[in-house]
Amino acid sequence: MTSQDFVKLALQLTTMLGFAVLFGEIMRRFRQPAVVGEMLGGIVLGPTIFGWLAPSVYEWLFLSSASLTRVRDPGTKLGMLFFLFYAGLEVNLSDLRTLGRKAVLIGLIGTVLPIAAGVALVYALPRTFWGPAAQAHFFSFALFIGMNLANSANPVIARILMVLGLLTRSIGALIMSATIVDDLVNWTQFAMILGDIAPSNAAPHSSLVVNAALIGLLFVVVLGAGRWFGPAALRWIQPHVAWPSGFIGVMAPLVLLASSASEALGVHAFLGAFLIGAALGDTRDHQKDAHEVIGNFVTSFAPIFFISMGMSTNFIANF
């Protein structure tokens, strides 16, 4: 990256963060979660409004260098991994002993019904409405539409629950657990869709049963090891590092490792980050100062991810 590229990247992030804070504060005045304003700010800053009103300026700032986009997008995702880790820290796993069955039921109903509605919608309209590309694998296309209707936005849900002060309560644990069920069903279905539409000479796909077993193993290893060994390990590490700031350095490799494992299994990397946080959530009372440090760190950069969501498409041209 050249020095000019870095200057432009700094301008991009400054502009994005400024719009996120501005629109977030506007929505707070209307007693709405700031994340709603941050995504609205992304729509205004993106191609929908700013790109239409000042196309040359928008092109120069955001589209003139593809390499900057390749750097900025993973950076915003990385920040969101640590936000989901922090959201997991706020969840009390003890609540899941009584809420587990409810979470599974809510997650399944909240996933299966939108999928069924999406499939019904695709078949209710004339096939020609969906274009020629959808005809070869029409049922898979219908499942894809249903999957998108059912897909939950975990970062947005976590941010809203956090702002409303509900994430540390049983209702927050119930909702976040239900979104995990939603993700597992959706991403398993997505693997089936890819297996159907992939060319015959493509790389062989892993068995869904094997993938499901590996995902289950990820849950057991992360939650089990974190719950049983995490508190003792943190007590041992604390005297040997700068505390509480050292908590970030200790947790970062674990978050990245769990995130890469869940991404490799075909589930979103956000799941691994959230599981690591949930596994260590019971240390919240004993490591309150460390949790506050990482909370201040991640919530300062989380708006960049949410504003990037609004900037990701042209809502006038595409809708």
Tab-separated table of C-alpha atoms in Angstrom:
chain	number	residue	atom	x	y	z
A	1	MET	CA	0.000	0.000	0.000
A	2	THR	CA	1.403	3.354	-1.050
A	3	SER	CA	1.302	6.421	1.122
A	4	GLN	CA	-1.456	7.889	-1.095
A	5	ASP	CA	-3.504	4.737	-0.630
A	6	PHE	CA	-3.118	4.989	3.128
A	7	VAL	CA	-4.232	8.638	3.094
A	8	LYS	CA	-7.332	7.692	1.116
A	9	LEU	CA	-8.050	4.732	3.401
A	10	ALA	CA	-7.827	7.038	6.427
A	11	LEU	CA	-10.228	9.468	4.722
A	12	GLN	CA	-12.649	6.628	3.985
A	13	LEU	CA	-12.681	5.382	7.566
A	14	THR	CA	-12.934	8.916	8.953
A	15	THR	CA	-15.902	9.713	6.722
A	16	MET	CA	-17.613	6.399	7.509
A	17	LEU	CA	-17.121	6.755	11.253
A	18	GLY	CA	-18.282	10.380	11.186
A	19	PHE	CA	-21.507	9.516	9.314
A	20	ALA	CA	-22.091	6.527	11.626
A	21	VAL	CA	-21.793	8.650	14.770
A	22	LEU	CA	-23.929	11.458	13.308
A	23	PHE	CA	-26.814	9.265	12.177
A	24	GLY	CA	-26.538	7.080	15.261
A	25	GLU	CA	-27.021	10.120	17.479
A	26	ILE	CA	-29.955	11.289	15.345
A	27	MET	CA	-31.719	7.952	15.843
A	28	ARG	CA	-31.013	8.092	19.581
A	29	ARG	CA	-32.922	11.394	19.683
A	30	PHE	CA	-35.918	9.437	18.366
A	31	ARG	CA	-35.318	6.727	21.010
A	32	GLN	CA	-34.212	4.209	18.394
A	33	PRO	CA	-31.092	1.979	18.514
A	34	ALA	CA	-28.016	3.716	17.119
A	35	VAL	CA	-27.352	0.766	14.799
A	36	VAL	CA	-30.438	1.745	12.782
A	37	GLY	CA	-28.959	5.193	12.217
A	38	GLU	CA	-25.556	3.736	11.380
A	39	MET	CA	-27.021	1.584	8.610
A	40	LEU	CA	-29.106	4.525	7.407
A	41	GLY	CA	-25.920	6.609	7.328
A	42	GLY	CA	-24.385	3.923	5.113
A	43	ILE	CA	-27.269	4.228	2.661
A	44	VAL	CA	-26.775	8.002	2.575
A	45	LEU	CA	-22.987	7.747	2.230
A	46	GLY	CA	-23.103	4.904	-0.298
A	47	PRO	CA	-24.052	4.787	-3.971
A	48	THR	CA	-27.760	5.245	-3.179
A	49	ILE	CA	-27.527	8.932	-2.168
A	50	PHE	CA	-23.961	10.287	-2.112
A	51	GLY	CA	-22.952	8.311	-5.197
A	52	TRP	CA	-25.973	9.700	-7.032
A	53	LEU	CA	-25.592	13.337	-5.903
A	54	ALA	CA	-21.786	13.546	-6.292
A	55	PRO	CA	-20.689	10.587	-8.424
A	56	SER	CA	-17.210	11.912	-9.185
A	57	VAL	CA	-16.404	12.569	-5.521
A	58	TYR	CA	-17.853	9.206	-4.487
A	59	GLU	CA	-15.862	7.453	-7.205
A	60	TRP	CA	-12.631	9.154	-6.119
A	61	LEU	CA	-13.112	8.439	-2.415
A	62	PHE	CA	-14.475	4.882	-2.429
A	63	LEU	CA	-14.047	3.274	-5.844
A	64	SER	CA	-10.793	4.606	-7.316
A	65	SER	CA	-8.672	1.835	-5.770
A	66	ALA	CA	-9.770	-1.800	-5.659
A	67	SER	CA	-6.857	-2.651	-3.367
A	68	LEU	CA	-8.240	-0.328	-0.680
A	69	THR	CA	-11.585	-2.105	-0.804
A	70	ARG	CA	-9.821	-5.435	-0.346
A	71	VAL	CA	-8.096	-4.014	2.747
A	72	ARG	CA	-11.068	-2.144	4.226
A	73	ASP	CA	-13.702	-4.877	3.968
A	74	PRO	CA	-11.772	-7.580	5.880
A	75	GLY	CA	-10.798	-4.931	8.431
A	76	THR	CA	-14.441	-4.091	9.162
A	77	LYS	CA	-15.258	-7.803	9.406
A	78	LEU	CA	-12.376	-8.312	11.822
A	79	GLY	CA	-13.744	-5.576	14.046
A	80	MET	CA	-17.142	-7.258	14.021
A	81	LEU	CA	-15.606	-10.576	15.128
A	82	PHE	CA	-14.450	-8.908	18.325
A	83	PHE	CA	-17.824	-7.213	18.753
A	84	LEU	CA	-19.541	-10.636	18.591
A	85	PHE	CA	-16.949	-11.946	21.049
A	86	TYR	CA	-17.900	-9.148	23.433
A	87	ALA	CA	-21.594	-9.890	22.877
A	88	GLY	CA	-20.883	-13.513	23.804
A	89	LEU	CA	-19.201	-12.365	27.028
A	90	GLU	CA	-22.470	-10.697	28.006
A	91	VAL	CA	-24.483	-13.913	27.608
A	92	ASN	CA	-24.956	-16.067	30.686
A	93	LEU	CA	-24.689	-19.720	29.696
A	94	SER	CA	-26.366	-20.762	32.921
A	95	ASP	CA	-29.636	-19.409	31.509
A	96	LEU	CA	-29.438	-21.920	28.654
A	97	ARG	CA	-30.109	-24.806	31.023
A	98	THR	CA	-33.710	-23.623	31.220
A	99	LEU	CA	-33.910	-21.805	27.884
A	100	GLY	CA	-32.207	-24.340	25.621
A	101	ARG	CA	-35.384	-26.076	24.439
A	102	LYS	CA	-37.149	-22.744	23.890
A	103	ALA	CA	-34.179	-21.404	21.917
A	104	VAL	CA	-34.167	-24.434	19.619
A	105	LEU	CA	-37.932	-24.200	19.085
A	106	ILE	CA	-37.877	-20.460	18.392
A	107	GLY	CA	-34.841	-20.796	16.118
A	108	LEU	CA	-36.434	-23.608	14.086
A	109	ILE	CA	-39.819	-21.901	13.714
A	110	GLY	CA	-38.190	-18.571	12.894
A	111	THR	CA	-36.128	-20.291	10.195
A	112	VAL	CA	-38.421	-22.913	8.679
A	113	LEU	CA	-41.450	-20.638	8.222
A	114	PRO	CA	-39.604	-17.924	6.215
A	115	ILE	CA	-37.902	-20.627	4.124
A	116	ALA	CA	-41.287	-22.176	3.356
A	117	ALA	CA	-42.708	-18.736	2.532
A	118	GLY	CA	-39.802	-18.032	0.180
A	119	VAL	CA	-40.206	-21.345	-1.636
A	120	ALA	CA	-43.967	-20.791	-1.945
A	121	LEU	CA	-43.394	-17.284	-3.314
A	122	VAL	CA	-40.990	-18.522	-5.993
A	123	TYR	CA	-43.400	-21.219	-7.164
A	124	ALA	CA	-46.449	-18.917	-6.964
A	125	LEU	CA	-45.035	-16.459	-9.499
A	126	PRO	CA	-44.517	-17.360	-13.176
A	127	ARG	CA	-41.162	-19.043	-13.744
A	128	THR	CA	-40.260	-16.481	-16.390
A	129	PHE	CA	-40.358	-13.787	-13.694
A	130	TRP	CA	-37.136	-15.158	-12.174
A	131	GLY	CA	-35.142	-15.147	-15.403
A	132	PRO	CA	-33.400	-17.910	-17.357
A	133	ALA	CA	-30.510	-18.409	-14.903
A	134	ALA	CA	-32.858	-19.822	-12.245
A	135	GLN	CA	-34.531	-22.433	-14.435
A	136	ALA	CA	-31.828	-25.133	-14.393
A	137	HIS	CA	-31.936	-25.527	-10.594
A	138	PHE	CA	-35.316	-24.047	-9.795
A	139	PHE	CA	-35.909	-25.748	-6.441
A	140	SER	CA	-32.433	-24.810	-5.220
A	141	PHE	CA	-33.141	-21.256	-6.331
A	142	ALA	CA	-36.394	-21.307	-4.341
A	143	LEU	CA	-34.510	-22.553	-1.276
A	144	PHE	CA	-31.967	-19.765	-1.770
A	145	ILE	CA	-34.729	-17.138	-1.725
A	146	GLY	CA	-36.190	-18.713	1.406
A	147	MET	CA	-32.767	-18.828	3.047
A	148	ASN	CA	-32.303	-15.110	2.511
A	149	LEU	CA	-35.713	-14.388	4.022
A	150	ALA	CA	-34.837	-16.498	7.069
A	151	ASN	CA	-31.262	-15.349	7.575
A	152	SER	CA	-30.714	-13.493	10.851
A	153	ALA	CA	-28.311	-10.585	11.180
A	154	ASN	CA	-26.498	-11.617	14.357
A	155	PRO	CA	-24.359	-8.455	14.702
A	156	VAL	CA	-27.387	-6.178	14.347
A	157	ILE	CA	-29.430	-8.211	16.836
A	158	ALA	CA	-26.554	-8.270	19.335
A	159	ARG	CA	-26.031	-4.505	19.005
A	160	ILE	CA	-29.718	-3.731	19.555
A	161	LEU	CA	-29.933	-6.037	22.580
A	162	MET	CA	-26.786	-4.467	24.004
A	163	VAL	CA	-28.086	-0.922	23.564
A	164	LEU	CA	-31.403	-1.849	25.170
A	165	GLY	CA	-29.621	-3.515	28.096
A	166	LEU	CA	-31.219	-6.884	27.358
A	167	LEU	CA	-28.157	-8.889	26.358
A	168	THR	CA	-27.242	-9.781	29.943
A	169	ARG	CA	-30.788	-10.942	30.729
A	170	SER	CA	-32.372	-14.299	29.985
A	171	ILE	CA	-34.302	-12.862	27.027
A	172	GLY	CA	-31.007	-11.806	25.433
A	173	ALA	CA	-29.513	-15.270	25.867
A	174	LEU	CA	-32.679	-16.786	24.412
A	175	ILE	CA	-32.644	-14.556	21.326
A	176	MET	CA	-28.933	-14.981	20.614
A	177	SER	CA	-29.173	-18.768	21.076
A	178	ALA	CA	-32.109	-18.863	18.665
A	179	THR	CA	-30.036	-16.996	16.066
A	180	ILE	CA	-27.353	-19.683	16.352
A	181	VAL	CA	-29.987	-22.330	15.513
A	182	ASP	CA	-31.076	-20.128	12.612
A	183	ASP	CA	-27.513	-19.912	11.313
A	184	LEU	CA	-26.905	-23.647	11.572
A	185	VAL	CA	-30.060	-24.468	9.591
A	186	ASN	CA	-29.425	-21.768	7.006
A	187	TRP	CA	-25.764	-22.522	6.369
A	188	THR	CA	-26.429	-26.280	6.188
A	189	GLN	CA	-29.093	-25.537	3.595
A	190	PHE	CA	-26.683	-23.275	1.746
A	191	ALA	CA	-24.174	-26.142	1.568
A	192	MET	CA	-26.900	-28.308	0.008
A	193	ILE	CA	-27.700	-25.588	-2.518
A	194	LEU	CA	-24.056	-25.219	-3.512
A	195	GLY	CA	-23.745	-28.991	-3.834
A	196	ASP	CA	-26.672	-29.000	-6.273
A	197	ILE	CA	-25.579	-26.123	-8.492
A	198	ALA	CA	-21.822	-26.815	-8.489
A	199	PRO	CA	-20.343	-28.141	-11.743
A	200	SER	CA	-19.693	-31.885	-11.810
A	201	ASN	CA	-15.935	-31.322	-12.114
A	202	ALA	CA	-15.813	-29.044	-9.066
A	203	ALA	CA	-13.926	-30.000	-5.932
A	204	PRO	CA	-15.721	-32.748	-3.971
A	205	HIS	CA	-18.020	-31.556	-1.210
A	206	SER	CA	-17.769	-32.861	2.314
A	207	SER	CA	-20.639	-34.933	3.631
A	208	LEU	CA	-23.308	-32.888	5.384
A	209	VAL	CA	-23.344	-35.452	8.181
A	210	VAL	CA	-19.595	-35.007	8.656
A	211	ASN	CA	-19.937	-31.219	8.602
A	212	ALA	CA	-22.772	-31.345	11.137
A	213	ALA	CA	-20.668	-33.577	13.406
A	214	LEU	CA	-17.711	-31.188	13.129
A	215	ILE	CA	-19.914	-28.199	13.962
A	216	GLY	CA	-21.228	-30.072	16.988
A	217	LEU	CA	-17.644	-30.830	17.986
A	218	LEU	CA	-16.819	-27.117	17.680
A	219	PHE	CA	-19.631	-26.307	20.120
A	220	VAL	CA	-18.483	-28.953	22.583
A	221	VAL	CA	-14.803	-28.018	22.435
A	222	VAL	CA	-15.242	-24.245	22.585
A	223	LEU	CA	-18.038	-24.092	25.144
A	224	GLY	CA	-16.820	-27.049	27.205
A	225	ALA	CA	-13.147	-26.081	27.330
A	226	GLY	CA	-13.946	-22.410	27.852
A	227	ARG	CA	-16.369	-23.079	30.677
A	228	TRP	CA	-14.168	-25.560	32.534
A	229	PHE	CA	-10.664	-24.249	31.885
A	230	GLY	CA	-11.241	-20.601	30.947
A	231	PRO	CA	-11.647	-19.054	34.427
A	232	ALA	CA	-8.638	-20.896	35.861
A	233	ALA	CA	-6.508	-20.020	32.824
A	234	LEU	CA	-7.419	-16.340	33.098
A	235	ARG	CA	-6.553	-16.285	36.797
A	236	TRP	CA	-3.166	-17.807	35.985
A	237	ILE	CA	-2.480	-15.439	33.074
A	238	GLN	CA	-3.578	-12.228	34.818
A	239	PRO	CA	-0.414	-11.723	36.956
A	240	HIS	CA	1.834	-12.305	33.930
A	241	VAL	CA	0.433	-9.678	31.531
A	242	ALA	CA	-0.548	-6.023	31.681
A	243	TRP	CA	-4.070	-6.160	33.037
A	244	PRO	CA	-6.788	-5.356	32.068
A	245	SER	CA	-5.497	-4.239	28.650
A	246	GLY	CA	-3.655	-7.547	28.262
A	247	PHE	CA	-7.026	-9.293	28.115
A	248	ILE	CA	-7.352	-8.180	24.494
A	249	GLY	CA	-3.988	-9.638	23.534
A	250	VAL	CA	-4.764	-12.921	25.279
A	251	MET	CA	-8.201	-13.298	23.722
A	252	ALA	CA	-7.403	-12.140	20.172
A	253	PRO	CA	-5.677	-15.389	19.056
A	254	LEU	CA	-8.507	-17.476	20.526
A	255	VAL	CA	-11.162	-15.395	18.764
A	256	LEU	CA	-9.342	-15.641	15.431
A	257	LEU	CA	-8.769	-19.382	15.834
A	258	ALA	CA	-12.405	-20.146	16.652
A	259	SER	CA	-13.605	-17.823	13.874
A	260	SER	CA	-11.389	-19.476	11.282
A	261	ALA	CA	-12.573	-22.921	12.452
A	262	SER	CA	-16.264	-22.045	12.062
A	263	GLU	CA	-15.621	-20.388	8.676
A	264	ALA	CA	-13.739	-23.501	7.499
A	265	LEU	CA	-16.747	-25.633	8.467
A	266	GLY	CA	-19.009	-23.582	6.215
A	267	VAL	CA	-20.602	-21.580	9.042
A	268	HIS	CA	-20.025	-17.851	9.389
A	269	ALA	CA	-16.888	-16.791	11.258
A	270	PHE	CA	-19.105	-14.735	13.575
A	271	LEU	CA	-20.304	-17.975	15.210
A	272	GLY	CA	-16.823	-18.932	16.430
A	273	ALA	CA	-16.207	-15.482	17.887
A	274	PHE	CA	-19.555	-15.500	19.672
A	275	LEU	CA	-18.959	-19.003	21.085
A	276	ILE	CA	-15.590	-17.986	22.550
A	277	GLY	CA	-17.237	-15.051	24.294
A	278	ALA	CA	-20.146	-17.181	25.547
A	279	ALA	CA	-17.710	-19.786	26.880
A	280	LEU	CA	-15.991	-17.134	29.002
A	281	GLY	CA	-19.156	-15.244	29.923
A	282	ASP	CA	-19.216	-16.724	33.424
A	283	THR	CA	-15.967	-14.868	34.203
A	284	ARG	CA	-17.788	-11.557	33.773
A	285	ASP	CA	-18.105	-10.823	37.505
A	286	HIS	CA	-14.463	-11.704	38.226
A	287	GLN	CA	-12.959	-9.953	35.186
A	288	LYS	CA	-15.242	-6.924	35.053
A	289	ASP	CA	-12.432	-4.445	34.407
A	290	ALA	CA	-11.079	-6.515	31.506
A	291	HIS	CA	-14.546	-6.871	29.975
A	292	GLU	CA	-15.030	-3.110	30.162
A	293	VAL	CA	-11.742	-2.514	28.348
A	294	ILE	CA	-12.588	-4.782	25.438
A	295	GLY	CA	-16.158	-3.447	25.426
A	296	ASN	CA	-14.941	0.129	24.992
A	297	PHE	CA	-12.517	-1.027	22.310
A	298	VAL	CA	-14.942	-2.960	20.118
A	299	THR	CA	-17.941	-0.665	20.447
A	300	SER	CA	-15.833	2.251	19.227
A	301	PHE	CA	-15.177	0.547	15.876
A	302	ALA	CA	-18.401	-1.450	15.487
A	303	PRO	CA	-20.215	1.455	13.724
A	304	ILE	CA	-17.836	1.125	10.754
A	305	PHE	CA	-19.153	-2.384	10.088
A	306	PHE	CA	-22.788	-1.341	10.310
A	307	ILE	CA	-22.361	1.675	8.061
A	308	SER	CA	-20.545	-0.523	5.531
A	309	MET	CA	-23.694	-2.687	5.365
A	310	GLY	CA	-25.700	0.294	4.149
A	311	MET	CA	-22.990	1.175	1.638
A	312	SER	CA	-22.891	-2.296	0.133
A	313	THR	CA	-25.580	-1.796	-2.482
A	314	ASN	CA	-27.505	0.826	-4.432
A	315	PHE	CA	-30.991	0.606	-3.008
A	316	ILE	CA	-32.542	2.759	-5.744
A	317	ALA	CA	-30.971	0.942	-8.695
A	318	ASN	CA	-31.399	-2.581	-7.303
A	319	PHE	CA	-34.886	-2.198	-5.835
